[in-house]
């Protein structure tokens, strides 16, 4: 089992920045990839970005490219999401997710592919 705990959410004005953190504990050696998803009220949970744990390769949804950056610190079992130039449409609950390593050579973007989830952290962007 893997446990995930997010932090760093909050209220920010449009154009501002936030950095989210997600600390993994438990059987972290089994992690193959980690991702960030978000869910706004009345909407489906959507993929934002992900990173392969071994190689550091990343994938982003088009709407955040150039504004958000995912990174990881393997020694701390932590993944970060740096969010710059935030927009009101970025407002959502952000969830960290981890996928077991099954030898995949890509970053999964479908939420059903992820095995573990954090509790979520709220990001509010005021216009």
Coordinates of N, CA and C in Angstrom, one line a residue:
X1 N 0.8 -1.2 0.0 CA 0.0 0.0 0.0 C 0.9 1.2 0.0
X2 N 0.3 2.3 -0.6 CA 1.0 3.6 -0.7 C 0.0 4.6 -0.1
X3 N 0.5 5.5 0.7 CA -0.3 6.6 1.2 C 0.2 7.9 0.6
X4 N -0.7 8.8 0.3 CA -0.3 10.0 -0.3 C -0.9 11.2 0.5
X5 N -0.2 12.2 0.7 CA -0.7 13.4 1.5 C -0.3 14.6 0.7
X6 N -1.3 15.4 0.3 CA -1.0 16.6 -0.4 C -1.0 17.8 0.5
X7 N -0.3 18.8 0.1 CA -0.4 20.1 0.9 C 0.0 21.2 -0.1
X8 N -0.3 22.5 0.3 CA 0.1 23.6 -0.4 C -1.0 24.4 -1.1
X9 N -2.2 23.8 -1.0 CA -3.3 24.5 -1.6 C -3.7 25.8 -0.9
X10 N -4.5 26.6 -1.5 CA -4.9 27.9 -0.8 C -5.6 28.8 -1.8
X11 N -5.7 30.1 -1.3 CA -6.3 31.1 -2.1 C -5.2 32.0 -2.7
X12 N -5.4 32.3 -4.0 CA -4.4 33.1 -4.7 C -5.2 33.9 -5.7
X13 N -4.6 35.1 -6.0 CA -5.2 35.9 -7.1 C -4.8 35.4 -8.4
X14 N -5.6 35.7 -9.4 CA -5.3 35.4 -10.8 C -3.9 36.0 -11.1
X15 N -3.1 35.2 -11.8 CA -1.8 35.6 -12.1 C -0.7 35.2 -11.1
X16 N -1.2 34.7 -10.0 CA -0.3 34.3 -8.9 C 0.2 32.9 -9.0
X17 N 0.9 32.5 -8.0 CA 1.5 31.1 -8.0 C 1.3 30.4 -6.8
X18 N 1.3 29.1 -6.9 CA 1.2 28.2 -5.7 C 2.1 27.0 -6.0
X19 N 2.6 26.3 -5.0 CA 3.3 25.1 -5.2 C 2.6 24.0 -4.3
X20 N 2.2 23.0 -4.9 CA 1.6 21.8 -4.2 C 2.7 20.8 -4.0
X21 N 2.6 20.1 -2.9 CA 3.5 19.0 -2.6 C 2.6 17.7 -2.3
X22 N 3.2 16.6 -2.6 CA 2.6 15.3 -2.3 C 3.7 14.4 -1.8
X23 N 3.5 13.9 -0.6 CA 4.5 13.0 0.0 C 3.9 11.6 0.0
X24 N 4.7 10.7 -0.5 CA 4.3 9.3 -0.5 C 5.0 8.5 0.6
X25 N 4.2 7.6 1.2 CA 4.8 6.8 2.2 C 4.3 5.3 2.0
X26 N 4.8 4.4 2.7 CA 4.5 3.0 2.6 C 5.4 2.3 1.6
X27 N 4.8 1.5 0.7 CA 5.5 0.8 -0.3 C 5.9 1.6 -1.5
X28 N 6.7 2.6 -1.3 CA 7.0 3.6 -2.3 C 7.9 3.0 -3.4
X29 N 8.6 1.9 -3.1 CA 9.4 1.3 -4.2 C 8.5 0.7 -5.3
X30 N 7.2 0.6 -5.1 CA 6.4 0.0 -6.1 C 5.8 1.1 -7.0
X31 N 6.2 2.3 -6.8 CA 5.6 3.4 -7.6 C 6.3 3.5 -8.9
X32 N 5.5 3.6 -10.0 CA 6.0 3.7 -11.3 C 5.9 5.1 -11.9
X33 N 4.8 5.7 -11.5 CA 4.5 7.1 -11.9 C 3.6 7.8 -10.9
X34 N 3.7 9.1 -10.9 CA 2.8 9.9 -10.1 C 2.2 11.0 -10.9
X35 N 1.0 11.4 -10.5 CA 0.3 12.4 -11.3 C -0.5 13.3 -10.5
X36 N -0.9 14.4 -11.1 CA -1.8 15.4 -10.4 C -3.1 15.4 -11.3
X37 N -4.2 15.3 -10.6 CA -5.5 15.5 -11.3 C -6.2 16.6 -10.5
X38 N -7.3 17.1 -11.2 CA -8.1 18.2 -10.5 C -9.5 18.0 -10.8
X39 N -10.3 18.4 -9.9 CA -11.8 18.3 -10.1 C -12.5 19.6 -9.6
X40 N -13.1 20.2 -10.6 CA -13.9 21.4 -10.3 C -15.3 21.0 -10.0
X41 N -16.1 21.8 -9.3 CA -17.5 21.5 -9.0 C -18.3 21.2 -10.2
X42 N -19.0 20.1 -10.2 CA -19.8 19.7 -11.4 C -19.1 19.1 -12.6
X43 N -17.8 19.0 -12.4 CA -17.0 18.5 -13.6 C -16.3 17.1 -13.2
X44 N -15.9 16.4 -14.3 CA -15.1 15.2 -14.1 C -13.7 15.5 -13.6
X45 N -13.1 14.5 -12.9 CA -11.7 14.7 -12.5 C -10.9 14.5 -13.7
X46 N -10.0 15.5 -13.9 CA -9.2 15.5 -15.1 C -7.7 15.4 -14.8
X47 N -7.0 14.8 -15.7 CA -5.5 14.8 -15.6 C -4.9 16.1 -15.9
X48 N -4.0 16.5 -15.1 CA -3.2 17.7 -15.2 C -1.8 17.5 -15.7
X49 N -1.1 16.6 -14.9 CA 0.3 16.3 -15.3 C 0.7 15.1 -14.6
X50 N 1.8 14.5 -15.1 CA 2.3 13.3 -14.5 C 3.8 13.1 -14.7
X51 N 4.4 12.3 -14.0 CA 5.8 12.1 -14.1 C 6.2 10.6 -13.8
X52 N 7.0 10.1 -14.6 CA 7.5 8.7 -14.4 C 8.6 8.8 -13.3
X53 N 8.5 7.9 -12.3 CA 9.3 8.0 -11.2 C 10.8 7.7 -11.5
X54 N 11.0 6.8 -12.4 CA 12.4 6.4 -12.7 C 13.1 7.3 -13.6
X55 N 12.5 7.8 -14.6 CA 13.1 8.5 -15.7 C 12.9 10.0 -15.5
X56 N 11.8 10.4 -14.9 CA 11.5 11.8 -14.8 C 10.8 12.4 -16.0
X57 N 10.4 11.5 -16.9 CA 9.7 12.0 -18.1 C 8.3 12.5 -17.6
X58 N 7.8 13.5 -18.3 CA 6.6 14.2 -17.9 C 5.5 14.3 -19.0
X59 N 4.3 14.6 -18.6 CA 3.3 14.8 -19.6 C 2.3 15.8 -19.0
X60 N 1.8 16.7 -19.8 CA 0.9 17.8 -19.3 C -0.3 17.9 -20.2
X61 N -1.4 18.3 -19.6 CA -2.6 18.6 -20.4 C -2.3 20.0 -21.0
X62 N -2.9 20.2 -22.2 CA -2.5 21.4 -23.0 C -2.8 22.7 -22.3
X63 N -3.8 22.7 -21.4 CA -4.2 24.0 -20.8 C -3.3 24.5 -19.8
X64 N -2.3 23.6 -19.3 CA -1.4 24.1 -18.3 C 0.0 24.1 -18.8
X65 N 0.3 23.7 -20.0 CA 1.6 23.7 -20.5 C 2.2 25.1 -20.5
X66 N 3.4 25.2 -20.1 CA 4.1 26.5 -20.0 C 3.8 27.3 -18.7
X67 N 2.8 26.8 -17.9 CA 2.4 27.5 -16.7 C 2.7 26.6 -15.5
X68 N 2.5 25.3 -15.6 CA 2.7 24.3 -14.5 C 3.9 23.5 -14.8
X69 N 4.6 23.1 -13.7 CA 5.7 22.3 -13.8 C 5.6 21.2 -12.7
X70 N 5.8 19.9 -13.1 CA 5.8 18.8 -12.1 C 7.3 18.4 -12.0
X71 N 7.6 18.1 -10.7 CA 9.0 17.6 -10.5 C 8.9 16.6 -9.3
X72 N 10.0 15.9 -9.1 CA 10.0 14.9 -8.0 C 11.3 14.9 -7.3
X73 N 11.3 14.5 -6.1 CA 12.5 14.3 -5.3 C 12.4 12.9 -4.8
X74 N 13.1 12.0 -5.4 CA 13.0 10.6 -5.1 C 13.5 10.3 -3.7
X75 N 14.4 11.0 -3.2 CA 14.9 10.8 -1.9 C 13.9 11.1 -0.8
X76 N 13.0 12.1 -1.1 CA 12.0 12.5 -0.2 C 10.7 11.9 -0.5
X77 N 10.6 11.0 -1.5 CA 9.4 10.4 -2.0 C 8.3 11.5 -2.2
X78 N 8.6 12.6 -2.8 CA 7.8 13.7 -2.9 C 7.7 14.2 -4.3
X79 N 6.5 14.6 -4.7 CA 6.3 15.2 -6.1 C 5.7 16.5 -5.8
X80 N 6.1 17.5 -6.7 CA 5.7 18.8 -6.6 C 4.9 19.3 -7.8
X81 N 4.1 20.2 -7.6 CA 3.4 20.9 -8.8 C 3.5 22.4 -8.6
X82 N 4.4 23.0 -9.4 CA 4.5 24.4 -9.4 C 3.6 25.0 -10.3
X83 N 2.7 25.9 -9.8 CA 1.6 26.4 -10.7 C 1.8 28.0 -10.7
X84 N 2.1 28.4 -11.9 CA 2.3 29.9 -12.2 C 1.2 30.4 -13.1
X85 N 1.1 31.7 -13.1 CA 0.1 32.4 -13.9 C -1.3 31.7 -13.8
X86 N -1.7 31.5 -12.6 CA -2.9 30.9 -12.3 C -4.1 31.6 -12.8
X87 N -5.1 30.9 -13.3 CA -6.3 31.5 -13.9 C -7.5 31.0 -13.1
X88 N -8.6 31.7 -13.1 CA -9.8 31.3 -12.4 C -10.2 29.9 -12.8
X89 N -10.0 29.5 -14.0 CA -10.4 28.2 -14.5 C -9.5 27.1 -14.0
X90 N -8.4 27.4 -13.3 CA -7.6 26.4 -12.6 C -8.1 26.0 -11.2
X91 N -9.1 26.8 -10.8 CA -9.7 26.5 -9.5 C -10.3 25.2 -9.4
X92 N -9.9 24.4 -8.4 CA -10.4 23.0 -8.3 C -9.8 22.4 -7.0
X93 N -10.2 21.2 -6.7 CA -9.5 20.3 -5.8 C -8.5 19.6 -6.5
X94 N -7.3 19.6 -6.1 CA -6.2 19.0 -6.8 C -5.8 17.7 -6.0
X95 N -5.7 16.6 -6.7 CA -5.4 15.3 -6.2 C -4.1 14.8 -6.7
X96 N -3.4 14.2 -5.8 CA -2.1 13.5 -6.1 C -2.5 12.0 -6.3
X97 N -1.9 11.3 -7.3 CA -2.1 9.9 -7.5 C -0.9 9.2 -7.8
X98 N -0.8 7.9 -7.5 CA 0.3 7.1 -7.8 C -0.1 5.8 -8.5
X99 N 0.8 5.4 -9.4 CA 0.5 4.2 -10.2 C 1.6 3.2 -9.9
X100 N 1.2 1.9 -9.7 CA 2.2 0.9 -9.5 C 3.1 0.7 -10.7
X101 N 4.3 0.4 -10.5 CA 5.2 0.2 -11.6 C 4.9 -1.2 -12.3
X102 N 4.5 -1.1 -13.5 CA 4.2 -2.3 -14.3 C 5.1 -2.3 -15.6
X103 N 6.1 -1.5 -15.5 CA 7.0 -1.5 -16.7 C 6.6 -0.6 -17.8
X104 N 5.5 0.2 -17.5 CA 5.0 1.1 -18.6 C 6.1 2.1 -19.0
X105 N 6.1 2.4 -20.3 CA 7.1 3.4 -20.8 C 6.5 4.7 -21.1
X106 N 5.5 5.1 -20.3 CA 4.8 6.4 -20.6 C 4.2 6.9 -19.3
X107 N 3.7 8.1 -19.4 CA 3.0 8.6 -18.2 C 1.5 8.4 -18.4
X108 N 0.9 7.7 -17.5 CA -0.6 7.4 -17.7 C -1.4 8.7 -17.5
X109 N -2.4 8.9 -18.3 CA -3.2 10.1 -18.2 C -4.7 9.8 -17.8
X110 N -5.0 8.5 -17.7 CA -6.4 8.1 -17.4 C -6.4 7.8 -15.9
X111 N -7.4 8.4 -15.2 CA -7.5 8.2 -13.7 C -7.6 6.8 -13.3
X112 N -8.3 6.0 -14.1 CA -8.5 4.6 -13.8 C -7.1 3.8 -13.8
X113 N -6.1 4.4 -14.4 CA -4.8 3.7 -14.4 C -4.0 3.9 -13.1
X114 N -4.5 4.8 -12.3 CA -3.8 5.1 -11.0 C -4.4 4.2 -9.9
X115 N -3.5 3.8 -9.0 CA -3.8 2.9 -7.9 C -4.1 3.5 -6.6
X116 N -3.4 4.6 -6.3 CA -3.5 5.2 -5.0 C -3.8 6.7 -5.2
X117 N -4.6 7.3 -4.2 CA -5.0 8.7 -4.3 C -4.8 9.4 -2.9
X118 N -4.5 10.6 -3.0 CA -4.5 11.5 -1.8 C -5.9 12.0 -1.6
X119 N -6.0 12.8 -0.5 CA -7.3 13.3 -0.1 C -7.7 14.6 -0.8
X120 N -6.7 15.2 -1.5 CA -7.0 16.4 -2.2 C -6.7 17.7 -1.5
X121 N -6.4 18.7 -2.2 CA -6.1 20.0 -1.6 C -6.8 21.1 -2.5
X122 N -7.5 22.0 -1.9 CA -8.3 23.0 -2.6 C -7.4 24.1 -3.1
X123 N -7.5 24.5 -4.4 CA -6.9 25.6 -5.0 C -8.0 26.6 -5.4
X124 N -8.0 27.8 -4.9 CA -9.0 28.8 -5.2 C -8.3 30.0 -5.8
X125 N -8.7 30.4 -7.0 CA -8.1 31.5 -7.7 C -9.2 32.6 -7.9
X126 N -8.9 33.7 -7.3 CA -9.8 34.9 -7.4 C -9.5 35.7 -8.6
X127 N -10.5 36.2 -9.2 CA -10.3 37.1 -10.4 C -10.3 38.5 -10.1

